[in-house]
Coordinates of C-alpha atoms in Angstrom, one line a residue:
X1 CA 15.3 -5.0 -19.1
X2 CA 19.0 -3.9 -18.0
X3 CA 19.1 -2.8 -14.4
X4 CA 19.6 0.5 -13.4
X5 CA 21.4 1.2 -9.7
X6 CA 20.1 4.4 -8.5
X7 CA 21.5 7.4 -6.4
X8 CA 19.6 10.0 -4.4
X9 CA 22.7 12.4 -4.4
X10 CA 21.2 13.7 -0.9
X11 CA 21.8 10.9 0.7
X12 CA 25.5 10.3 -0.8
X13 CA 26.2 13.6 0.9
X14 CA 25.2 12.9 4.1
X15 CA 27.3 10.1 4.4
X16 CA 29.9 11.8 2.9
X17 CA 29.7 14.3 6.2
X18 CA 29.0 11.0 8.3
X19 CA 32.2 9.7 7.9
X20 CA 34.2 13.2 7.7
X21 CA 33.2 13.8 11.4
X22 CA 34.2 10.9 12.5
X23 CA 37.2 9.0 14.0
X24 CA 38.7 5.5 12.4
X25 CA 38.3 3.8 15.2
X26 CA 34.4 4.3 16.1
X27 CA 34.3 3.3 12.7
X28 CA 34.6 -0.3 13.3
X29 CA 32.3 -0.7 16.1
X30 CA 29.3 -2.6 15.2
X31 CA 26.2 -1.6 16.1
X32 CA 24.2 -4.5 17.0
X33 CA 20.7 -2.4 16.9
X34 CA 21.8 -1.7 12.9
X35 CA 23.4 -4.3 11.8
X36 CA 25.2 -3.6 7.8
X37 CA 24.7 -5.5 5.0
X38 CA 28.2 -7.5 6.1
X39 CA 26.0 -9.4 8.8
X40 CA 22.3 -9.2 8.2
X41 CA 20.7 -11.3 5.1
X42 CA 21.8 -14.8 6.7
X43 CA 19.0 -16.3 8.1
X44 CA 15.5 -17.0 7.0
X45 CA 14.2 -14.4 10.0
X46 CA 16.3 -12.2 8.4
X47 CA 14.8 -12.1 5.0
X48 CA 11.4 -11.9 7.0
X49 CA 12.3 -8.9 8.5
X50 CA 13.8 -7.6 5.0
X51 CA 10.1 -8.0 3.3
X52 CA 8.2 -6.4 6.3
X53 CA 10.5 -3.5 6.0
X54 CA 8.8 -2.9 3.0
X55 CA 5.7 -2.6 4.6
X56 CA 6.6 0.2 7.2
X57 CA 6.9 2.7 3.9
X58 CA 3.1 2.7 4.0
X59 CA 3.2 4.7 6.9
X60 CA 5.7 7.6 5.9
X61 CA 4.5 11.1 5.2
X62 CA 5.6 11.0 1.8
X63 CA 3.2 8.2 0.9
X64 CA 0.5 6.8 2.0
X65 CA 0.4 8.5 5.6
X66 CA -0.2 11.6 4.1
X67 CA 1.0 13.3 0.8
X68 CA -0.4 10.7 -1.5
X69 CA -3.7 12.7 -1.2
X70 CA -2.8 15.9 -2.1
X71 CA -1.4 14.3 -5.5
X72 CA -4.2 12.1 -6.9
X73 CA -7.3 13.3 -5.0
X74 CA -6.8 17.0 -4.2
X75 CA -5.1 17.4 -7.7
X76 CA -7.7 15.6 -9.3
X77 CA -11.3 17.6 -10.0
X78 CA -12.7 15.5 -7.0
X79 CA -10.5 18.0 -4.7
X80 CA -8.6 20.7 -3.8
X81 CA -7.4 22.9 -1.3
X82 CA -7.5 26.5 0.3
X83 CA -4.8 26.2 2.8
X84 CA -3.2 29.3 4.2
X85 CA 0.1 27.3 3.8
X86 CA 0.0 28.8 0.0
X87 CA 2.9 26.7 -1.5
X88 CA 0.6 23.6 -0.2
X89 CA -2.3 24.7 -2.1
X90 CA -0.6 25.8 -4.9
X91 CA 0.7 22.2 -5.5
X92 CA -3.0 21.1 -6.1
X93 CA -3.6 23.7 -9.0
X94 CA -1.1 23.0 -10.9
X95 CA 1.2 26.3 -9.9
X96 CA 4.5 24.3 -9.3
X97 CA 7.2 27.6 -8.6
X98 CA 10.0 25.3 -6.3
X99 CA 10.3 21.7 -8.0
X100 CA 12.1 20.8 -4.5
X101 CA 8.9 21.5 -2.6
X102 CA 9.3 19.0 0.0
X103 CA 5.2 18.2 0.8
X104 CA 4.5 18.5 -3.0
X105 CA 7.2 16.5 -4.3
X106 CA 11.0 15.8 -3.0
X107 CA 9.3 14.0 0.0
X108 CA 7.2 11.6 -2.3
X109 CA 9.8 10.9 -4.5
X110 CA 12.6 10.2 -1.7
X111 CA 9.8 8.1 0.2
X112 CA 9.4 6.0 -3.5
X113 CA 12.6 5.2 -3.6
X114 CA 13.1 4.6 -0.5
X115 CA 10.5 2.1 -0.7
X116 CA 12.3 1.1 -4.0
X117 CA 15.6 0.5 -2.5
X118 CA 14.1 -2.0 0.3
X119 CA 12.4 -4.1 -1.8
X120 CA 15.6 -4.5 -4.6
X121 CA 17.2 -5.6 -0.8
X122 CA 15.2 -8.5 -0.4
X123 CA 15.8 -9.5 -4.3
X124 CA 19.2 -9.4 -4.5
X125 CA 20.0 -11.1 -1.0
X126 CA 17.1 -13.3 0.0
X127 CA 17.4 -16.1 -3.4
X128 CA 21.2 -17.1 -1.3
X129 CA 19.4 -17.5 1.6
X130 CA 18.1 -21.3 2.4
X131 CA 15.1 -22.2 3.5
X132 CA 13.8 -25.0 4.6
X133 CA 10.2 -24.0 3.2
X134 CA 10.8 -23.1 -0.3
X135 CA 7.4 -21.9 -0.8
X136 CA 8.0 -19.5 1.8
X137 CA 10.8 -18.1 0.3
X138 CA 9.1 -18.1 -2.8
X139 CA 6.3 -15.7 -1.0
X140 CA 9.1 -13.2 0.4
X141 CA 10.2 -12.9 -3.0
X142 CA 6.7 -12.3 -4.9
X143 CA 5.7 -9.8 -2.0
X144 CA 9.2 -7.8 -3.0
X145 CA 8.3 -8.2 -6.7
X146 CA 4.8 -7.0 -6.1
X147 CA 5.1 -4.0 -3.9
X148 CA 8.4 -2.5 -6.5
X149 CA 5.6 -2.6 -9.0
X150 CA 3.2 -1.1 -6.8
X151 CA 5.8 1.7 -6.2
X152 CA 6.5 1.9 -9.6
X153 CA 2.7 1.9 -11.0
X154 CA 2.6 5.2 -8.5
X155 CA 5.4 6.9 -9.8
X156 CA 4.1 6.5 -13.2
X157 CA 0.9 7.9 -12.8
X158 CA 3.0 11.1 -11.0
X159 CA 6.3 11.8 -12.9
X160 CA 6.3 8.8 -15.9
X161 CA 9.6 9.3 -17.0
X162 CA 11.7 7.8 -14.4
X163 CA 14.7 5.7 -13.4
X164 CA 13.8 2.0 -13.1
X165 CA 16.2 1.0 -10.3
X166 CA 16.1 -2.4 -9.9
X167 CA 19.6 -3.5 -7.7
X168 CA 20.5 -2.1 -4.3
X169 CA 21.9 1.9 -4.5
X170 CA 24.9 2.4 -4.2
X171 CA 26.0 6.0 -3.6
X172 CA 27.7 7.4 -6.4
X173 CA 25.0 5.7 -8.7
X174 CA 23.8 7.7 -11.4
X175 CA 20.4 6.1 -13.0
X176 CA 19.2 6.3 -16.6
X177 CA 16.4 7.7 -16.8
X178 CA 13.3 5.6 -18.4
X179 CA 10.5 6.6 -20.3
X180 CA 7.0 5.7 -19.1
X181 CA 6.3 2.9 -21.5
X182 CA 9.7 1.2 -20.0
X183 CA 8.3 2.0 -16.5
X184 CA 5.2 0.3 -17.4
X185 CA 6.7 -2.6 -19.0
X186 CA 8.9 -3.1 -15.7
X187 CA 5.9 -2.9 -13.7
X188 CA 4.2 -5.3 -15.9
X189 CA 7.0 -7.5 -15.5
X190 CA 7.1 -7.1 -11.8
X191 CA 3.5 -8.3 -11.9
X192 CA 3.7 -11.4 -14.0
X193 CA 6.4 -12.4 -11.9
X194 CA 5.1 -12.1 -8.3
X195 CA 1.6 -13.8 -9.6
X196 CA 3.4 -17.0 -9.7
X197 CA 4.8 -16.5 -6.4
X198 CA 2.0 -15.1 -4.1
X199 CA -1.1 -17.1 -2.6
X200 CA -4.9 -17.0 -3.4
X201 CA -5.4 -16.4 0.3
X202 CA -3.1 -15.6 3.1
X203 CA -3.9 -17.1 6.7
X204 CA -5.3 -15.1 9.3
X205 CA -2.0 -13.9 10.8
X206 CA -0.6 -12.5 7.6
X207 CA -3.5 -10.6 6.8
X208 CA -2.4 -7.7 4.4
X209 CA 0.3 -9.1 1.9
X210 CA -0.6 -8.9 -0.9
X211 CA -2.9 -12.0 -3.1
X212 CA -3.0 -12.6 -6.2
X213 CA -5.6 -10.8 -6.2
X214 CA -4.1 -7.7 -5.3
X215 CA -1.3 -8.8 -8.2
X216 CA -4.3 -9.0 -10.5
X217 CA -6.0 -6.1 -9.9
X218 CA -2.8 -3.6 -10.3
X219 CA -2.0 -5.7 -13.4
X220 CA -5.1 -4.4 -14.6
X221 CA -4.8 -1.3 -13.9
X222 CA -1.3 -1.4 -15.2
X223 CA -2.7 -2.4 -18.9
X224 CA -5.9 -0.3 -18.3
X225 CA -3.6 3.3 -18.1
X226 CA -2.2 1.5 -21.4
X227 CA -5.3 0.9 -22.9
X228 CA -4.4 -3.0 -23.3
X229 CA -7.8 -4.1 -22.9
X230 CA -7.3 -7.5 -23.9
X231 CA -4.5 -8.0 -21.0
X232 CA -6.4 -6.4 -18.6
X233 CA -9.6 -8.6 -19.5
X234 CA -7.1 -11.1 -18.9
X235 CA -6.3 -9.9 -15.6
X236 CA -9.4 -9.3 -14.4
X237 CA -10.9 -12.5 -15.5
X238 CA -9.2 -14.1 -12.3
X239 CA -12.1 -12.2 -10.4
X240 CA -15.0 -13.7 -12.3
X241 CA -14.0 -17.2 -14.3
X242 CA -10.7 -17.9 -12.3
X243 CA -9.1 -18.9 -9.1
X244 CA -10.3 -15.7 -7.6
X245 CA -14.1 -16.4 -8.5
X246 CA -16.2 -16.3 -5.1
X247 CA -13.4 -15.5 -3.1
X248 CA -14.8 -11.7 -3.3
X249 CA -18.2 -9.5 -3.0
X250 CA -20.1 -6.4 -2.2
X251 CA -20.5 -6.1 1.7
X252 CA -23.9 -5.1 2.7
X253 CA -23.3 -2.0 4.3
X254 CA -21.4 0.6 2.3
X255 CA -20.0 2.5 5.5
X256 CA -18.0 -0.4 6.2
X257 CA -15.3 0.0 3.7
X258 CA -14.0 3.2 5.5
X259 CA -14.1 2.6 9.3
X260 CA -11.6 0.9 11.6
X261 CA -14.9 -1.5 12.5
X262 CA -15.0 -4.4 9.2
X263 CA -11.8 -4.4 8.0
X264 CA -10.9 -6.9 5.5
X265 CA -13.3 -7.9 4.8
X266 CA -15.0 -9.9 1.6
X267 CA -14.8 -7.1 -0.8
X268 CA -11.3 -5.7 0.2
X269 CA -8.8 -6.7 -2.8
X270 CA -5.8 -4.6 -0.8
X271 CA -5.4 -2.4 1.9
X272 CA -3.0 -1.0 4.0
X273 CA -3.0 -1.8 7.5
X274 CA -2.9 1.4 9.5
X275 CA -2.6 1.4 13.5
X276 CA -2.9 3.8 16.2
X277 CA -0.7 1.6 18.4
X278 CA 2.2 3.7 18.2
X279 CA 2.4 7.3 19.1
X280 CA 5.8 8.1 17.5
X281 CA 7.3 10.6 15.7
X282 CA 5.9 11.0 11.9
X283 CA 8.9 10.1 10.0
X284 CA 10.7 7.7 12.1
X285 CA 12.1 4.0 11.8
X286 CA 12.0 0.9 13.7
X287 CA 9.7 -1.1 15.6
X288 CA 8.1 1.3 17.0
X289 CA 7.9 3.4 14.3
X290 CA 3.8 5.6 13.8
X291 CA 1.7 3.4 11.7
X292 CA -1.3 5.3 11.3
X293 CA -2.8 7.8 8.8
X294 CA -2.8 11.2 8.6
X295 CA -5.3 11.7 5.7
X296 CA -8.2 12.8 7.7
X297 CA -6.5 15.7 10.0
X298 CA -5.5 17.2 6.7
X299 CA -8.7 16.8 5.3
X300 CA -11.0 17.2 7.9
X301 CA -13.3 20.0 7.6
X302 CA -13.0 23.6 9.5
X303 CA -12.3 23.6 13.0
X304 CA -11.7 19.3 13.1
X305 CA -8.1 19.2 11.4
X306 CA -5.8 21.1 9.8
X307 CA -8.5 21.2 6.6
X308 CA -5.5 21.7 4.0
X309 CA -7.8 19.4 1.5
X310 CA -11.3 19.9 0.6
X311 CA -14.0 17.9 -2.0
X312 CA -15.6 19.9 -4.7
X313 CA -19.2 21.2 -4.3
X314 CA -20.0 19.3 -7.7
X315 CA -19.7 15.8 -6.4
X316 CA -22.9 16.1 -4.6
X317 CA -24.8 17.1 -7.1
X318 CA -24.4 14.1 -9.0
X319 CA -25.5 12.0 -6.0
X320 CA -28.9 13.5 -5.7
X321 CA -29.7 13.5 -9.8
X322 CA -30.9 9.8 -8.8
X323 CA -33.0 8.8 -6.0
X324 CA -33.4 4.9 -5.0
X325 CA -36.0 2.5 -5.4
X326 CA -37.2 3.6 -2.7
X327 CA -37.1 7.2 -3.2
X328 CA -34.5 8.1 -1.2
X329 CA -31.2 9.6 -1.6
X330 CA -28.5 7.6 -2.5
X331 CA -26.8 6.9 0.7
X332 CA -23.2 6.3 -0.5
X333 CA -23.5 10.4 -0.2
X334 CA -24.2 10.1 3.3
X335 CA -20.9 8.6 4.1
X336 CA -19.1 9.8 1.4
X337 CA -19.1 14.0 1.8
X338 CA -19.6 16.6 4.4
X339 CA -22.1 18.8 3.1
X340 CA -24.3 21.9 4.3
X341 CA -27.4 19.7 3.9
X342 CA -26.2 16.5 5.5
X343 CA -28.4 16.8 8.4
X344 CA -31.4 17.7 7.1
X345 CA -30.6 14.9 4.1
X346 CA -29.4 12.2 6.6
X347 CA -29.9 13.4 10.1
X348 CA -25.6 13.8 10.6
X349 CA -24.2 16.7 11.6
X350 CA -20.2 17.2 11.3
X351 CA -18.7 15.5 13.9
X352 CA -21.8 15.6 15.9
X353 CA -21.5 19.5 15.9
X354 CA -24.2 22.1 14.3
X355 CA -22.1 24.0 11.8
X356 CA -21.9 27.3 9.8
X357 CA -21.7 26.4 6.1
X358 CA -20.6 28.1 3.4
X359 CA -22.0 28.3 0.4
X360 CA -21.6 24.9 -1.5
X361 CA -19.3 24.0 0.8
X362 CA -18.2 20.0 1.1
X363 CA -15.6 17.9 2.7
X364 CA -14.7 14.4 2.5
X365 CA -16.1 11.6 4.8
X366 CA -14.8 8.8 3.9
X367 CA -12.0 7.7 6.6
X368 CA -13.4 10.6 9.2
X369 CA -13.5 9.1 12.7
X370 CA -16.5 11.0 13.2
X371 CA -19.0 7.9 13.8
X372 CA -17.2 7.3 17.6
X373 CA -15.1 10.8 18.2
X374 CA -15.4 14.0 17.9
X375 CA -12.1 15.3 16.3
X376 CA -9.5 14.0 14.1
X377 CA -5.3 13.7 14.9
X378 CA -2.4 11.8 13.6
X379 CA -3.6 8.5 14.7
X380 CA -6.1 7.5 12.8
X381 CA -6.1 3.5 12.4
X382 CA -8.8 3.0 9.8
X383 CA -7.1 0.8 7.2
X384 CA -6.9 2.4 3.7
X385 CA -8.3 0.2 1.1
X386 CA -6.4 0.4 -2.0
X387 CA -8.8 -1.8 -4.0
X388 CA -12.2 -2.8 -3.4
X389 CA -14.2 -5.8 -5.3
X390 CA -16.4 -2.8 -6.4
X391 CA -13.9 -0.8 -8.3
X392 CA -12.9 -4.3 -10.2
X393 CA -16.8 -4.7 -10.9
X394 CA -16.2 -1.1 -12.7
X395 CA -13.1 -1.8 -14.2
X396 CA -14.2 -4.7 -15.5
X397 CA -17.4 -2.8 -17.1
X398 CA -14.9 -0.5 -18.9
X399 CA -12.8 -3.2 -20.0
X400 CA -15.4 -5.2 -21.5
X401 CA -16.9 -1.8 -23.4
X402 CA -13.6 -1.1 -24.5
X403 CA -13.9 -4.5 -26.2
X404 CA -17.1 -4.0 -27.5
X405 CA -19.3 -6.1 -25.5
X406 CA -21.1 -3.4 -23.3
X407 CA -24.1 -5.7 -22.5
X408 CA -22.4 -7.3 -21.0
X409 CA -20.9 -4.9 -18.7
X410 CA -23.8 -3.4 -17.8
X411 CA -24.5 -6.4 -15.5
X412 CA -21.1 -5.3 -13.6
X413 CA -22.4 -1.8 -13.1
X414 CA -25.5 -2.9 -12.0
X415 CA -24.3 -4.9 -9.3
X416 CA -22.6 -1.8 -7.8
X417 CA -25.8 0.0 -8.5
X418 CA -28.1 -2.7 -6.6
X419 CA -25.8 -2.4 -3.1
X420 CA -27.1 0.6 -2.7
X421 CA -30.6 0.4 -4.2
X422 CA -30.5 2.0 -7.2
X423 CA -32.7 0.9 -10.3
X424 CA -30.8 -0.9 -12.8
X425 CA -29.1 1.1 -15.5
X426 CA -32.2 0.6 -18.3
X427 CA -34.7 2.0 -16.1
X428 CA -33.1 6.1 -15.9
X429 CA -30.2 5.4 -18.4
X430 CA -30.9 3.8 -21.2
X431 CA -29.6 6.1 -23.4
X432 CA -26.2 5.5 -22.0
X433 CA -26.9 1.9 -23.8
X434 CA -27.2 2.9 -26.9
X435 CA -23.6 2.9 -27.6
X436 CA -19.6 2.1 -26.7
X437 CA -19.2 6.0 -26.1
X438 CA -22.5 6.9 -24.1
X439 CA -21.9 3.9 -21.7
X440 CA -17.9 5.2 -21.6
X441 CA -19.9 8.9 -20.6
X442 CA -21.9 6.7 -18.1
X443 CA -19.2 5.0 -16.3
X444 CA -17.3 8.1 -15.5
X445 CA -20.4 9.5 -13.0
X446 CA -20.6 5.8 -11.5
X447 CA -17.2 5.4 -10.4
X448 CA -17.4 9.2 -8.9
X449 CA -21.0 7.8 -7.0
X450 CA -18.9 4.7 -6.2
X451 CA -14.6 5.3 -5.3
X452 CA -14.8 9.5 -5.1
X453 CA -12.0 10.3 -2.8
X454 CA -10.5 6.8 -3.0
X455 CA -7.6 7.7 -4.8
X456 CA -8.4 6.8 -8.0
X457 CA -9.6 9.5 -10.4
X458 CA -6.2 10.8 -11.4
X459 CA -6.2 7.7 -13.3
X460 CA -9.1 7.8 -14.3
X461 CA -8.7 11.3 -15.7
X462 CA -5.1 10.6 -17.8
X463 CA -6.8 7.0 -18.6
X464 CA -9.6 8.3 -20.6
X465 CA -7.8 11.0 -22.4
X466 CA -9.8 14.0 -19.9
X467 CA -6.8 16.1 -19.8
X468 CA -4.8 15.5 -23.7
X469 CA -6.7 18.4 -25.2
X470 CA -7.6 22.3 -24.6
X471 CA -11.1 21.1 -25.1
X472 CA -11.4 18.2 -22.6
X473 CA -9.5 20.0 -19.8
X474 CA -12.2 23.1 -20.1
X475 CA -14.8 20.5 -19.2
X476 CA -12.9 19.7 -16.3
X477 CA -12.4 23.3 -15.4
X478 CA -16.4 23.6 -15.4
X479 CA -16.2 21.4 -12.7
X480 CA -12.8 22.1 -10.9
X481 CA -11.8 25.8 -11.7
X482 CA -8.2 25.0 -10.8
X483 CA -7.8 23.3 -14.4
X484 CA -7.7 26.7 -15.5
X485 CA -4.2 26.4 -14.8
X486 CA -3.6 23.2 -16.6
X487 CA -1.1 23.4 -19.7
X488 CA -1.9 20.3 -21.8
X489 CA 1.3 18.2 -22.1
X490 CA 2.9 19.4 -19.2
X491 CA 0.9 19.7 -16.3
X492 CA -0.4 15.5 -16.7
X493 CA 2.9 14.9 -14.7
X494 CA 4.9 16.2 -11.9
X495 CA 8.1 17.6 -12.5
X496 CA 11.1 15.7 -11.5
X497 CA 13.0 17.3 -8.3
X498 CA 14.9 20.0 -9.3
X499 CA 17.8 18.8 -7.2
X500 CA 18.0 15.6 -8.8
X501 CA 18.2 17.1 -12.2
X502 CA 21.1 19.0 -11.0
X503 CA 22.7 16.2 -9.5
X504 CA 22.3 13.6 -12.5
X505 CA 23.6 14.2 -15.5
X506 CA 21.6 11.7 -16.3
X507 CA 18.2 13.1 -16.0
X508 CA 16.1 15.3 -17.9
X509 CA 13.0 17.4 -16.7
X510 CA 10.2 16.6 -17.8
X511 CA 8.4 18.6 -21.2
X512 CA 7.6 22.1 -20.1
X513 CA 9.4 22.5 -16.7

């Protein structure tokens, strides 16, 4: 595909008034604390620091600090919000007024491209570099490639139809825009590449870049949104019959995929490595630069956090339709939602505090730091897991019903089922057996018992065709009344920033904006 250079016209103009304001001659004084392109990209420490740049985008507002939430939990029927900051809320059901919004949108889309423009860095300057480990450089190279796909996957699932930039800005570039089936083909692309490049395994210091696991697993998700079932059986076969088989499993105790306390652990596929080392500013840059999230002191219920983002009353109800083995409740609810009856349930109260509930009234637990504090803040460290070996067992139930063989993919779902001590699928659902489309219906409620609030339903909802008609958004809207306000055709993407429209003449909004 032909590359695009891209321009953020904001930025042109600040350097425009940069350099106005200020004399030739402090012009031509380095700055040895930000070096230019003239003098960095020599050395192989260099290119090191060029990839790990990269990284730092994690922790930026506009991403996965904080806004991602809002967009594909919140927005999703999982969530949604009854902030007093109204434009906030609005931008969860689907009442966009100002396309330049900054928490809704601009800051999400300048914090993409950002993350964009630092990986196309490391691809056009680090293959002149020499090494004297080639595989090294190779890994530099397949960690850029992987994380402008990853970047790319995101901003399909939000806007679709935009510029594929794929060279370093320059600033009076203009971009093309693309449509999404060339920004998914570019992300495919992306993918295939870096697999050849990246490891099985990293060692113990370089925990966090991404495996080929990680390049598998957004592969298949990639061809999943598609519906290329074959390619992402493909992909997904690395977990089960290829160089990936045994390298991953369930760990024993649910809870531990959402604290600071087992990170990384056997059934993490990726995750981002949050820190409360640094106590910085929220947007800045440089080594010392905040690293941690701010998910759960937006979400954090009444009182605890700001409590901008709240989980849908709905959500646990479908826990208790099924009891274990045992009898009991399934406890995935217990550390999954904040609920009126969570104490007399589980013996938890919020944050260790007796509470005043409202009437089906629920929160998110997942990520809360309430197991050692009693409050949340900007500084939470627990590591966001992006993909866990349990959503690939689901996936890879989906896939294989997609193909016809569901089973088979019952034994998938079952595994996720038997963690937790649930009966296998036969014994209270054998119905959902009796065909492609019943087990389909099925697999929706299990990956809400098993990823709800994970990030992953917005997906889930465009994947499966839940918001193409007037019909299947009103079943949404039975469970999320905020689909009310969904316009089939429009409202399954963002619109584009207003002030990029105006600023490219290359752009069009999207349909119905």
């Amino acid at each position: 595909m032909e590359s695009i250079p891209h321009k953020t016209v904001t930025i042109a103009f600040l350097l425009i008034i940069a350099f106005s304001g200020c004399k030739k001659d402090l012009l031509n004084i380095e700055n040895p604390n930000t070096p230019t392109e003239d003098v960095f990209w020599q050395s192989e420490e260099d290119a090191r620091r060029g990839v790990n740049s990269i990284y730092a985008m994690f922790y930026k507002p506009g991403l996965w600090a904080r806004w991602m939430y809002f967009r594909l939990d919140l927005t999703s029927d999982e969530g949604f919000s009854r902030s007093p900051w109204v434009e906030l809320a609005d931008w969860t059901r689907f009442q966009y007024i100002n396309y330049n919004f900054g928490e809704g949108n601009v800051f999400t889309w300048k914090d993409t491209y950002k993350s964009i423009f630092r990986c196309n860095q490391v691809l056009d300057n680090v293959p002149e570099i020499e090494f004297a480990d080639e595989e090294e450089k190779n890994r530099i190279l397949g960690q850029a490639k992987f994380l402008r796909a990853f970047h790319y996957y995101y901003a399909a699932l939000l806007w679709e139809n935009v510029p594929l930039v794929l060279h370093s800005s320059e600033p009076d570039d203009l971009p093309l825009q693309n449509t999404l089936t060339e920004v998914w083909a570019q992300v495919e692309q992306d993918l295939t590449e870096a697999l050849e490049l990246l490891p099985v395994t990293w060692d113990d210091a370089n925990i966090g870049r991404p495996t080929k696991g990680a390049v598998n697993a957004y592969l298949a998700r990639t061809y999943m949104q598609q519906h290329k079932w074959q390619e992402a059986k493909m992909a997904l076969d690395y977990f089960f019959t290829g160089e990936g088989a045994g390298n991953y499993s369930l760990i024993a105790n649910y809870e531990d995929n959402f604290t600071h306390l087992n990170e990384n652990n056997s059934e993490s596929v990726f995750e981002i490595q949050f820190s409360d080392e640094h106590k910085t500013p929220e947007d800045g840059d440089g080594p010392a630069q905040m690293m941690s999230s701010h998910r759960q002191q937006f979400l954090a219920p009444r009182s605890i956090g700001w409590s901008d983002g709240q989980a849908r009353y709905w959500m646990v109800e479908v826990f208790k339709e099924e009891n274990t083995t045992a009898g009991e409740l399934d406890p995935r609810l217990r550390h999954t939602l904040f609920y009126p009856d969570l104490e007399a349930d589980f013996g938890d109260r919020v944050y260790g505090r007796a509470w005043d509930w409202d009437a089906d009234e629920a929160w998110f637990r997942k990520y809360a730091r309430d197991y050692y504090r009693d409050n949340e803040d900007y500084y939470a460290q627990n590591n966001f897991r992006l993909v866990r070996y349990a959503d690939i067992l689901l996936m890879y139930a989906e896939v294989l019903n997609e193909l016809g063989n569901t089973a088979e993919a019952v034994v998938y779902v079952d595994e996720v089922r038997n963690r937790v001590g649930l009966p296998q699928l036969m014994e209270n659902h054998g119905a959902a057996l009796a065909s492609q489309e019943a087990f389909k219906e099925r697999l929706k409620t299990e990956r809400v018992l098993e990823l709800c609030g994970e990030s992953v339903r917005w997906a889930d909802l465009k994947r499966w065709g839940d918001l193409d008609t007037e019909d299947a958004v009103a079943e949404v809207a039975r469970r999320d009344p905020d689909f009310n306000n969904f316009e089939v055709g429009k409202h399954i993407r963002l619109p584009l920033p207003q002030v990029e429209v105006l600023n490219n003449q290359n752009l069009t909004q999207n349909p119905g904006y």
